[in-house]
Coordinates of N, CA and C and ligand atoms in Angstrom, one line a residue:
X62 N 109.5 91.1 101.0 CA 109.7 92.4 101.7 C 111.0 92.4 102.5
X63 N 111.7 93.5 102.5 CA 112.9 93.6 103.2 C 112.8 93.4 104.7
X64 N 113.7 92.7 105.3 CA 113.6 92.4 106.7 C 114.6 93.3 107.5
X65 N 115.2 94.3 106.8 CA 116.1 95.2 107.4 C 115.2 96.3 108.2
X66 N 115.5 96.5 109.4 CA 114.7 97.5 110.2 C 114.9 98.9 109.6
X67 N 113.7 99.6 109.5 CA 113.8 100.9 109.0 C 114.5 101.9 109.9
X68 N 115.1 102.9 109.3 CA 115.8 103.9 110.0 C 115.0 105.2 109.9
X69 N 114.2 105.5 110.9 CA 113.3 106.7 110.7 C 114.0 108.0 110.4
X70 N 115.1 108.2 111.1 CA 115.8 109.5 110.8 C 116.3 109.6 109.4
X71 N 116.8 108.4 108.9 CA 117.3 108.4 107.5 C 116.2 108.7 106.5
X72 N 115.0 108.0 106.8 CA 113.9 108.2 105.9 C 113.4 109.7 105.9
X73 N 113.4 110.3 107.1 CA 113.0 111.7 107.2 C 114.0 112.6 106.4
X74 N 115.3 112.3 106.6 CA 116.3 113.1 105.9 C 116.2 112.9 104.4
X75 N 116.0 111.6 103.9 CA 115.9 111.4 102.5 C 114.7 112.1 101.9
X76 N 113.6 112.0 102.6 CA 112.3 112.7 102.1 C 112.6 114.2 102.0
X77 N 113.2 114.8 102.9 CA 113.5 116.2 102.9 C 114.4 116.5 101.7
X78 N 115.4 115.7 101.4 CA 116.3 115.9 100.3 C 115.6 115.7 98.9
X79 N 114.7 114.7 98.8 CA 114.0 114.5 97.6 C 113.1 115.7 97.3
X80 N 112.4 116.1 98.4 CA 111.5 117.3 98.2 C 112.2 118.5 97.8
X81 N 113.4 118.7 98.4 CA 114.2 119.8 98.1 C 114.6 119.8 96.6
X82 N 115.1 118.6 96.2 CA 115.5 118.5 94.8 C 114.3 118.7 93.8
X83 N 113.2 118.2 94.1 CA 112.0 118.4 93.3 C 111.7 119.8 93.1
X84 N 111.7 120.5 94.3 CA 111.4 122.0 94.2 C 112.5 122.7 93.4
X85 N 113.7 122.4 93.5 CA 114.8 123.0 92.8 C 114.6 122.8 91.3
X86 N 114.3 121.5 90.9 CA 114.2 121.1 89.5 C 112.9 121.9 88.9
X87 N 111.9 122.0 89.7 CA 110.7 122.7 89.2 C 111.1 124.2 89.0
X88 N 111.7 124.8 90.0 CA 112.0 126.2 89.8 C 113.0 126.4 88.6
X89 N 113.9 125.5 88.4 CA 114.8 125.7 87.3 C 114.1 125.6 86.0
X90 N 113.0 124.9 86.0 CA 112.2 124.7 84.7 C 111.1 125.8 84.6
X91 N 111.1 126.7 85.6 CA 110.1 127.8 85.6 C 108.7 127.3 86.0
X92 N 108.7 126.2 86.8 CA 107.4 125.6 87.2 C 107.2 125.8 88.7
X93 N 106.0 125.8 89.1 CA 105.7 125.9 90.6 C 106.0 124.6 91.2
X94 N 106.8 124.6 92.3 CA 107.1 123.3 93.0 C 105.9 122.6 93.5
X95 N 104.9 123.4 93.8 CA 103.6 122.8 94.3 C 102.9 122.0 93.3
X96 N 103.3 122.2 92.0 CA 102.6 121.4 90.9 C 103.1 120.0 90.8
X97 N 104.1 119.6 91.6 CA 104.7 118.3 91.5 C 104.4 117.5 92.8
X98 N 103.8 116.4 92.7 CA 103.4 115.6 93.8 C 104.4 114.4 93.9
X99 N 105.0 114.3 95.1 CA 105.9 113.2 95.4 C 105.1 111.9 95.8
X100 N 105.2 110.9 95.0 CA 104.6 109.6 95.4 C 105.7 108.8 96.0
X101 N 105.6 108.5 97.3 CA 106.7 107.7 97.9 C 106.4 106.2 97.7
X102 N 107.2 105.6 97.0 CA 107.0 104.2 96.7 C 107.5 103.2 97.8
X103 N 106.6 102.7 98.5 CA 106.9 101.9 99.7 C 106.9 100.4 99.5
X104 N 106.7 100.0 98.2 CA 106.7 98.5 97.9 C 108.0 97.9 98.5
X105 N 107.8 96.7 99.0 CA 108.9 96.0 99.5 C 109.4 96.4 100.9
X106 N 108.8 97.5 101.4 CA 109.2 98.0 102.7 C 108.1 97.8 103.7
X107 N 108.5 97.6 105.0 CA 107.5 97.3 106.0 C 106.8 98.4 106.6
X108 N 105.9 98.1 107.6 CA 105.1 99.1 108.2 C 106.0 100.2 109.0
X109 N 107.1 99.7 109.5 CA 108.0 100.7 110.2 C 108.5 101.8 109.3
X110 N 108.8 101.4 108.1 CA 109.3 102.4 107.1 C 108.2 103.4 106.7
X111 N 107.0 102.8 106.5 CA 105.8 103.7 106.2 C 105.5 104.6 107.3
X112 N 105.6 104.1 108.5 CA 105.3 104.9 109.7 C 106.3 106.1 109.8
X113 N 107.5 105.8 109.5 CA 108.5 106.9 109.5 C 108.2 108.0 108.5
X114 N 107.8 107.6 107.3 CA 107.5 108.5 106.3 C 106.2 109.3 106.7
X115 N 105.2 108.7 107.2 CA 104.0 109.4 107.7 C 104.4 110.4 108.8
X116 N 105.3 110.0 109.7 CA 105.7 110.9 110.8 C 106.4 112.1 110.2
X117 N 107.1 111.9 109.0 CA 107.8 113.0 108.3 C 106.9 113.9 107.5
X118 N 105.6 113.5 107.5 CA 104.6 114.4 106.8 C 104.2 113.9 105.4
X119 N 104.8 112.8 105.0 CA 104.4 112.3 103.7 C 103.0 111.6 103.7
X120 N 102.2 111.9 102.7 CA 100.9 111.4 102.7 C 100.5 110.6 101.4
X121 N 101.3 110.8 100.3 CA 101.0 110.1 99.0 C 102.0 109.0 98.8
X122 N 101.5 107.8 98.7 CA 102.3 106.6 98.6 C 102.0 105.7 97.4
X123 N 102.9 105.0 96.9 CA 102.7 104.1 95.8 C 103.1 102.6 96.2
X124 N 102.2 101.7 95.8 CA 102.5 100.3 96.0 C 102.3 99.6 94.6
X125 N 103.1 98.5 94.4 CA 102.9 97.9 93.1 C 102.2 96.6 93.1
X126 N 101.8 96.1 94.3 CA 101.0 94.8 94.4 C 99.8 95.0 95.3
X127 N 98.7 94.6 94.8 CA 97.4 94.7 95.5 C 97.5 94.0 96.8
X128 N 98.0 92.8 96.8 CA 98.0 92.0 98.1 C 98.9 92.6 99.2
X129 N 100.0 93.1 98.7 CA 100.9 93.7 99.7 C 100.3 95.0 100.3
X130 N 99.6 95.7 99.4 CA 99.0 97.0 99.9 C 97.8 96.7 100.9
X131 N 97.1 95.6 100.6 CA 96.0 95.2 101.4 C 96.5 94.8 102.8
X132 N 97.7 94.2 102.9 CA 98.2 93.8 104.2 C 98.7 95.0 105.0
X133 N 99.2 96.0 104.2 CA 100.0 97.1 104.9 C 99.1 98.3 105.2
X134 N 98.1 98.7 104.4 CA 97.6 100.0 104.4 C 96.3 100.3 105.2
X135 N 95.4 99.3 105.3 CA 94.2 99.6 106.1 C 94.4 100.2 107.5
X136 N 95.4 99.7 108.2 CA 95.6 100.2 109.6 C 96.1 101.7 109.5
X137 N 97.0 102.0 108.6 CA 97.4 103.4 108.5 C 96.3 104.3 108.1
X138 N 95.4 103.8 107.2 CA 94.3 104.6 106.8 C 93.3 105.0 107.9
X139 N 93.2 104.1 108.9 CA 92.4 104.3 110.0 C 92.9 105.5 110.9
X140 N 94.2 105.6 110.9 CA 94.9 106.7 111.7 C 95.0 108.0 110.9
X141 N 95.1 107.9 109.6 CA 95.3 109.1 108.8 C 94.3 109.2 107.6
X142 N 93.3 110.0 107.8 CA 92.3 110.1 106.8 C 92.8 110.7 105.4
X143 N 93.9 111.3 105.5 CA 94.3 112.1 104.3 C 95.4 111.3 103.5
X144 N 95.6 110.0 103.7 CA 96.5 109.3 102.9 C 95.9 109.1 101.5
X145 N 96.8 109.2 100.5 CA 96.5 109.0 99.1 C 97.3 107.8 98.6
X146 N 96.7 106.7 98.2 CA 97.4 105.5 97.8 C 97.3 105.3 96.3
X147 N 98.5 105.1 95.6 CA 98.5 104.9 94.2 C 98.9 103.4 93.9
X148 N 98.2 102.8 93.0 CA 98.7 101.5 92.5 C 99.5 101.8 91.2
X149 N 100.8 101.3 91.3 CA 101.8 101.6 90.2 C 102.2 100.4 89.5
X150 N 101.8 99.2 90.0 CA 102.2 97.9 89.3 C 101.0 97.4 88.5
X151 N 101.4 96.4 87.7 CA 100.4 95.8 86.8 C 99.1 95.3 87.6
X152 N 98.0 95.4 87.0 CA 96.7 95.0 87.7 C 96.1 93.9 86.8
X153 N 95.9 92.7 87.5 CA 95.1 91.7 86.8 C 93.7 91.9 87.0
X154 N 92.9 91.5 86.0 CA 91.4 91.8 86.1 C 90.8 91.1 87.3
X155 N 91.3 90.0 87.7 CA 90.7 89.3 88.9 C 91.0 90.1 90.2
X156 N 91.9 91.1 90.1 CA 92.2 91.9 91.3 C 91.6 93.3 91.2
X157 N 90.8 93.5 90.1 CA 90.3 94.9 89.9 C 89.4 95.4 91.0
X158 N 88.5 94.5 91.5 CA 87.6 94.9 92.5 C 88.3 95.3 93.8
X159 N 89.3 94.5 94.2 CA 90.1 94.8 95.4 C 90.9 96.2 95.2
X160 N 91.4 96.4 94.0 CA 92.1 97.6 93.7 C 91.2 98.8 93.7
X161 N 90.0 98.7 93.2 CA 89.1 99.8 93.3 C 88.7 100.2 94.7
X162 N 88.6 99.1 95.5 CA 88.3 99.3 96.9 C 89.4 100.0 97.7
X163 N 90.6 99.7 97.4 CA 91.8 100.1 98.2 C 92.5 101.4 97.7
X164 N 92.6 101.6 96.4 CA 93.4 102.6 95.9 C 92.7 103.9 95.6
X165 N 93.3 105.0 95.8 CA 92.8 106.3 95.4 C 93.1 106.6 93.9
X166 N 94.2 106.1 93.4 CA 94.6 106.3 92.1 C 95.1 104.9 91.5
X167 N 94.7 104.6 90.3 CA 95.2 103.4 89.6 C 96.0 103.9 88.4
X168 N 97.3 103.7 88.4 CA 98.2 104.3 87.4 C 98.4 103.4 86.2
X169 N 97.9 102.2 86.2 CA 98.3 101.2 85.3 C 97.2 100.6 84.4
X170 N 96.3 101.4 84.0 CA 95.3 101.0 83.1 C 95.9 100.9 81.7
X171 N 95.9 99.7 81.1 CA 96.6 99.6 79.8 C 96.0 98.6 78.8
X172 N 94.7 98.2 79.1 CA 94.2 97.3 78.1 C 92.6 97.2 78.2
X173 N 92.0 97.0 77.1 CA 90.5 97.1 77.0 C 89.8 96.2 78.1
X174 N 90.3 95.0 78.3 CA 89.6 94.1 79.3 C 89.6 94.7 80.7
X175 N 90.8 95.3 81.0 CA 90.9 95.9 82.3 C 90.0 97.2 82.4
X176 N 89.9 97.9 81.3 CA 89.0 99.1 81.3 C 87.6 98.7 81.5
X177 N 87.2 97.6 80.9 CA 85.8 97.1 81.1 C 85.5 96.7 82.5
X178 N 86.5 95.9 83.1 CA 86.4 95.4 84.4 C 86.4 96.6 85.4
X179 N 87.2 97.6 85.2 CA 87.2 98.7 86.1 C 85.9 99.5 86.0
X180 N 85.4 99.7 84.8 CA 84.2 100.4 84.7 C 83.0 99.7 85.5
X181 N 83.0 98.4 85.4 CA 82.0 97.6 86.1 C 82.2 97.8 87.6
X182 N 83.4 97.7 88.1 CA 83.6 97.8 89.5 C 83.3 99.2 90.0
X183 N 83.7 100.2 89.2 CA 83.5 101.6 89.6 C 82.0 101.9 89.7
X184 N 81.2 101.2 88.8 CA 79.7 101.4 88.9 C 79.2 100.8 90.2
X185 N 79.8 99.8 90.7 CA 79.3 99.1 91.9 C 79.8 99.8 93.2
X186 N 81.1 100.3 93.1 CA 81.8 100.8 94.3 C 81.9 102.3 94.2
X187 N 81.7 103.0 95.3 CA 82.0 104.4 95.3 C 82.9 104.7 96.4
X188 N 83.8 105.8 96.4 CA 84.1 106.6 95.3 C 85.0 105.9 94.3
X189 N 85.0 106.4 93.1 CA 85.9 105.8 92.0 C 87.3 106.3 92.2
X190 N 88.3 105.4 92.0 CA 89.7 105.9 92.0 C 89.9 106.7 90.7
X191 N 90.9 107.6 90.8 CA 91.3 108.3 89.6 C 92.2 107.3 88.7
X192 N 92.1 107.5 87.4 CA 92.8 106.5 86.6 C 93.8 107.2 85.7
X193 N 95.0 106.6 85.6 CA 96.0 107.0 84.6 C 96.2 105.8 83.6
X194 N 96.4 106.1 82.4 CA 96.8 105.1 81.4 C 98.3 105.0 81.4
X195 N 98.8 103.7 81.5 CA 100.2 103.5 81.4 C 100.6 103.3 79.9
X196 N 101.6 104.0 79.5 CA 102.1 104.0 78.1 C 103.5 103.3 78.1
X197 N 103.7 102.3 77.3 CA 104.9 101.6 77.1 C 105.7 102.4 76.1
X198 N 106.3 103.5 76.6 CA 106.9 104.5 75.6 C 108.1 103.9 74.9
X199 N 108.7 102.9 75.4 CA 109.9 102.2 74.7 C 109.4 101.1 73.9
X200 N 108.1 100.8 73.8 CA 107.6 99.7 73.0 C 108.3 98.4 73.3
X201 N 108.5 98.2 74.6 CA 109.2 97.0 75.0 C 108.3 95.8 75.2
X202 N 108.6 94.7 74.5 CA 107.6 93.6 74.4 C 107.2 93.0 75.8
X203 N 108.2 93.0 76.7 CA 107.9 92.4 78.0 C 107.2 93.4 79.0
X204 N 107.1 94.6 78.6 CA 106.6 95.6 79.6 C 105.1 95.9 79.5
X205 N 104.5 96.2 80.6 CA 103.1 96.6 80.6 C 103.0 98.0 80.0
X206 N 101.7 98.3 79.6 CA 101.4 99.6 79.0 C 101.0 99.5 77.6
X207 N 100.1 100.5 77.2 CA 99.7 100.5 75.8 C 100.8 101.1 75.0
X208 N 101.0 100.7 73.7 CA 102.1 101.2 72.9 C 101.7 102.7 72.5
X209 N 102.8 103.5 72.3 CA 102.5 104.9 71.9 C 101.6 105.1 70.7
X210 N 101.7 104.2 69.7 CA 100.8 104.3 68.6 C 99.4 104.0 68.9
X211 N 99.2 103.1 69.9 CA 97.8 102.7 70.2 C 97.2 103.6 71.3
X212 N 98.0 104.5 71.9 CA 97.5 105.2 73.1 C 96.3 106.1 72.8
X213 N 96.3 106.9 71.7 CA 95.1 107.8 71.5 C 93.8 107.0 71.4
X214 N 93.8 105.9 70.6 CA 92.6 105.1 70.4 C 92.2 104.4 71.7
X215 N 93.2 104.0 72.5 CA 92.8 103.4 73.8 C 92.2 104.4 74.8
X216 N 92.8 105.6 74.8 CA 92.2 106.6 75.7 C 90.8 107.0 75.2
X217 N 90.6 107.1 73.9 CA 89.3 107.4 73.4 C 88.3 106.3 73.8
X218 N 88.7 105.0 73.7 CA 87.8 103.9 74.0 C 87.5 103.9 75.5
X219 N 88.5 104.2 76.3 CA 88.2 104.3 77.8 C 87.1 105.3 78.0
X220 N 87.2 106.4 77.4 CA 86.3 107.5 77.6 C 84.9 107.2 77.0
X221 N 84.9 106.8 75.7 CA 83.7 106.8 75.0 C 82.9 105.5 75.2
X222 N 83.7 104.3 75.2 CA 83.0 103.0 75.3 C 82.8 102.7 76.8
X223 N 83.8 102.9 77.6 CA 83.7 102.5 79.0 C 83.3 103.6 79.9
X224 N 83.2 104.8 79.4 CA 82.7 105.9 80.2 C 83.6 106.1 81.5
X225 N 84.9 105.9 81.2 CA 85.9 106.1 82.3 C 86.5 107.5 82.2
X226 N 86.6 108.2 83.3 CA 87.3 109.4 83.3 C 88.8 109.1 83.4
X227 N 89.6 109.6 82.5 CA 91.0 109.4 82.5 C 91.7 110.7 83.0
X228 N 92.5 110.6 84.0 CA 93.1 111.8 84.6 C 94.5 112.1 84.0
X229 N 95.2 111.1 83.6 CA 96.5 111.3 83.1 C 97.2 110.1 82.6
X230 N 98.5 110.2 82.4 CA 99.4 109.1 81.8 C 100.5 108.8 82.7
X231 N 101.0 107.6 82.6 CA 102.1 107.1 83.4 C 103.1 106.3 82.5
X232 N 104.4 106.4 82.7 CA 105.3 105.6 82.0 C 106.5 105.2 82.9
X233 N 107.1 104.1 82.4 CA 108.4 103.6 83.0 C 109.4 103.4 81.8
X234 N 110.3 104.4 81.6 CA 111.2 104.2 80.4 C 112.1 103.0 80.5
X235 N 112.6 102.6 79.3 CA 113.6 101.5 79.3 C 114.8 101.9 80.2
X236 N 115.4 100.9 80.9 CA 116.4 101.3 81.8 C 117.7 101.8 81.1
X237 N 117.9 101.4 79.9 CA 119.2 101.7 79.3 C 119.1 102.8 78.2
X238 N 118.0 103.5 78.3 CA 117.8 104.7 77.3 C 117.7 106.0 78.1
X239 N 118.0 107.0 77.3 CA 117.9 108.4 77.8 C 116.4 108.7 78.2
X240 N 116.1 108.9 79.5 CA 114.7 109.0 79.9 C 114.0 110.2 79.3
X241 N 114.7 111.3 79.0 CA 114.1 112.5 78.6 C 113.2 112.3 77.3
X242 N 113.7 111.5 76.4 CA 113.0 111.2 75.2 C 111.6 110.6 75.5
X243 N 111.6 109.7 76.5 CA 110.4 109.0 76.9 C 109.5 110.0 77.6
X244 N 110.0 110.8 78.5 CA 109.2 111.8 79.2 C 108.6 112.8 78.2
X245 N 109.4 113.2 77.2 CA 108.8 114.2 76.2 C 107.7 113.5 75.4
X246 N 107.9 112.2 75.0 CA 106.9 111.5 74.3 C 105.6 111.4 75.1
X247 N 105.7 111.1 76.4 CA 104.5 110.9 77.2 C 103.8 112.3 77.3
X248 N 104.6 113.4 77.5 CA 104.0 114.7 77.6 C 103.2 115.1 76.3
X249 N 103.8 114.7 75.1 CA 103.1 115.0 73.8 C 101.8 114.2 73.7
X250 N 101.8 112.9 74.1 CA 100.6 112.1 74.1 C 99.5 112.7 75.0
X251 N 100.0 113.1 76.2 CA 99.0 113.7 77.1 C 98.4 115.0 76.6
X252 N 99.3 115.8 76.0 CA 98.8 117.2 75.5 C 97.8 117.0 74.4
X253 N 98.0 116.1 73.5 CA 97.1 115.9 72.4 C 95.8 115.2 72.8
X254 N 95.8 114.6 74.0 CA 94.5 114.0 74.5 C 93.9 114.8 75.6
X255 N 94.4 116.0 75.8 CA 93.8 116.9 76.9 C 94.0 116.4 78.3
X256 N 95.1 115.8 78.5 CA 95.4 115.2 79.9 C 96.5 116.0 80.6
X257 N 96.2 116.3 81.9 CA 97.1 117.2 82.6 C 98.1 116.4 83.5
X258 N 97.7 115.2 83.9 CA 98.6 114.5 84.9 C 99.6 113.7 84.1
X259 N 100.9 113.8 84.6 CA 102.0 113.1 84.0 C 102.8 112.4 85.1
X260 N 102.6 111.1 85.3 CA 103.3 110.4 86.3 C 104.6 109.8 85.7
X261 N 105.7 110.4 86.0 CA 107.0 109.9 85.3 C 108.1 110.4 86.2
X262 N 109.2 109.5 86.2 CA 110.4 109.8 87.0 C 110.4 109.0 88.2
X263 N 111.6 108.3 88.4 CA 111.8 107.4 89.6 C 113.1 107.9 90.3
X264 N 113.7 107.1 91.2 CA 114.8 107.6 92.0 C 115.9 108.1 91.1
X265 N 116.2 107.5 90.0 CA 117.4 107.8 89.1 C 117.1 109.0 88.3
X266 N 115.9 109.4 88.0 CA 115.6 110.4 87.0 C 114.5 111.4 87.3
X267 N 114.1 111.5 88.6 CA 112.9 112.3 88.8 C 113.1 113.8 88.5
X268 N 114.4 114.3 88.7 CA 114.6 115.7 88.4 C 114.5 116.0 86.9
X269 N 114.9 115.0 86.1 CA 114.7 115.2 84.6 C 113.2 115.2 84.3
X270 N 112.5 114.3 84.9 CA 111.1 114.2 84.7 C 110.4 115.5 85.0
X271 N 110.8 116.1 86.1 CA 110.2 117.4 86.5 C 110.5 118.4 85.5
X272 N 111.7 118.4 84.9 CA 112.0 119.4 83.8 C 111.1 119.2 82.6
X273 N 110.7 117.9 82.4 CA 109.8 117.6 81.3 C 108.3 117.6 81.6
X274 N 108.0 118.1 82.8 CA 106.6 118.4 83.0 C 105.9 117.4 84.0
X275 N 106.6 116.5 84.6 CA 106.0 115.5 85.5 C 105.1 116.3 86.6
X276 N 103.9 115.8 86.8 CA 103.1 116.3 87.9 C 103.2 115.3 89.1
X277 N 103.6 114.1 88.8 CA 103.8 113.1 89.9 C 105.1 112.4 89.6
X278 N 106.0 112.3 90.6 CA 107.2 111.5 90.5 C 107.1 110.3 91.5
X279 N 107.5 109.1 91.1 CA 107.3 108.0 91.9 C 108.7 107.5 92.4
X280 N 109.0 107.8 93.7 CA 110.4 107.6 94.2 C 110.4 106.6 95.4
X281 N 111.1 105.6 95.2 CA 111.2 104.5 96.2 C 112.6 104.5 96.9
X282 N 113.5 104.0 96.2 CA 114.9 103.8 96.7 C 115.5 105.0 97.3
X283 N 115.3 106.1 96.7 CA 116.0 107.4 97.2 C 115.4 107.8 98.6
X284 N 114.2 107.3 98.9 CA 113.6 107.6 100.2 C 113.8 106.5 101.2
X285 N 113.5 105.2 100.8 CA 113.4 104.1 101.7 C 114.7 103.2 101.7
X286 N 115.6 103.5 100.8 CA 116.7 102.6 100.6 C 116.4 101.4 99.7
X287 N 117.5 100.5 99.6 CA 117.3 99.4 98.7 C 116.2 98.4 99.2
X288 N 115.6 97.7 98.2 CA 114.6 96.7 98.6 C 115.2 95.4 98.7
Ligands
PLP163 C1 109.4 100.5 92.0 C2 108.8 101.5 91.1 C3 109.1 102.9 91.3 C4 110.1 103.4 92.2 O1 111.4 103.0 91.8 P1 112.8 103.5 92.5 O2 113.8 103.3 91.5 O3 112.9 102.7 93.7 O4 112.5 104.9 92.9 C5 108.5 103.8 90.4 N1 107.5 103.3 89.5 C6 107.2 102.0 89.4 C7 106.2 101.7 88.4 C8 107.8 101.1 90.2 O5 107.5 99.8 90.0

């Protein structure tokens, strides 16, 4: 975690700017700005940075590690009942129970064993988090996510075999490729599977993602600064 002290005024200004740009990108695409949710990615940043964002009115946050989120979030949740916490990093099956307990949304469902484990935990714990399937749109061997060709069958298996409600899709495009191709691919996979939520776009490309239909953009650095 960064040990640089958070600058609350800068975080508030950055949030305002990111929100302004999201709204502008939505309007330019003929979309309602309210249809895009900003997920503020606070991974690697401490409680002071989170507190500054909460003070600026931000309520939806993303974390990529279960343990880091467990250390950071319970205290904030006690003070703010309306916080919505998204898991955006890879989830190991042995952390599934903790993730179901802590997160409102798990964006990284990407394999049958995890689907089975989540189904088991969701049956034991209530309420259930909303689930997005992560798609490895660039087919990168080292990256998490189901491949585009396997996505339809995996979504069907989640629904039919594991009885999981799938709310949407998430992707992280390859760094060195034009992101719009990946955003368009994710949107096509979502459309043919009847899914409305599209979590795509980060600090470098969230405006492009909004143009391609993102309902959730995950922005860290542009709000909180470097990690
Ligand atoms: C870290 C991370 C983000 C935010 O990245 P920035 O470039 O800092 O905005 C978004 N999505 C995922 C999956 C991440 O791990």
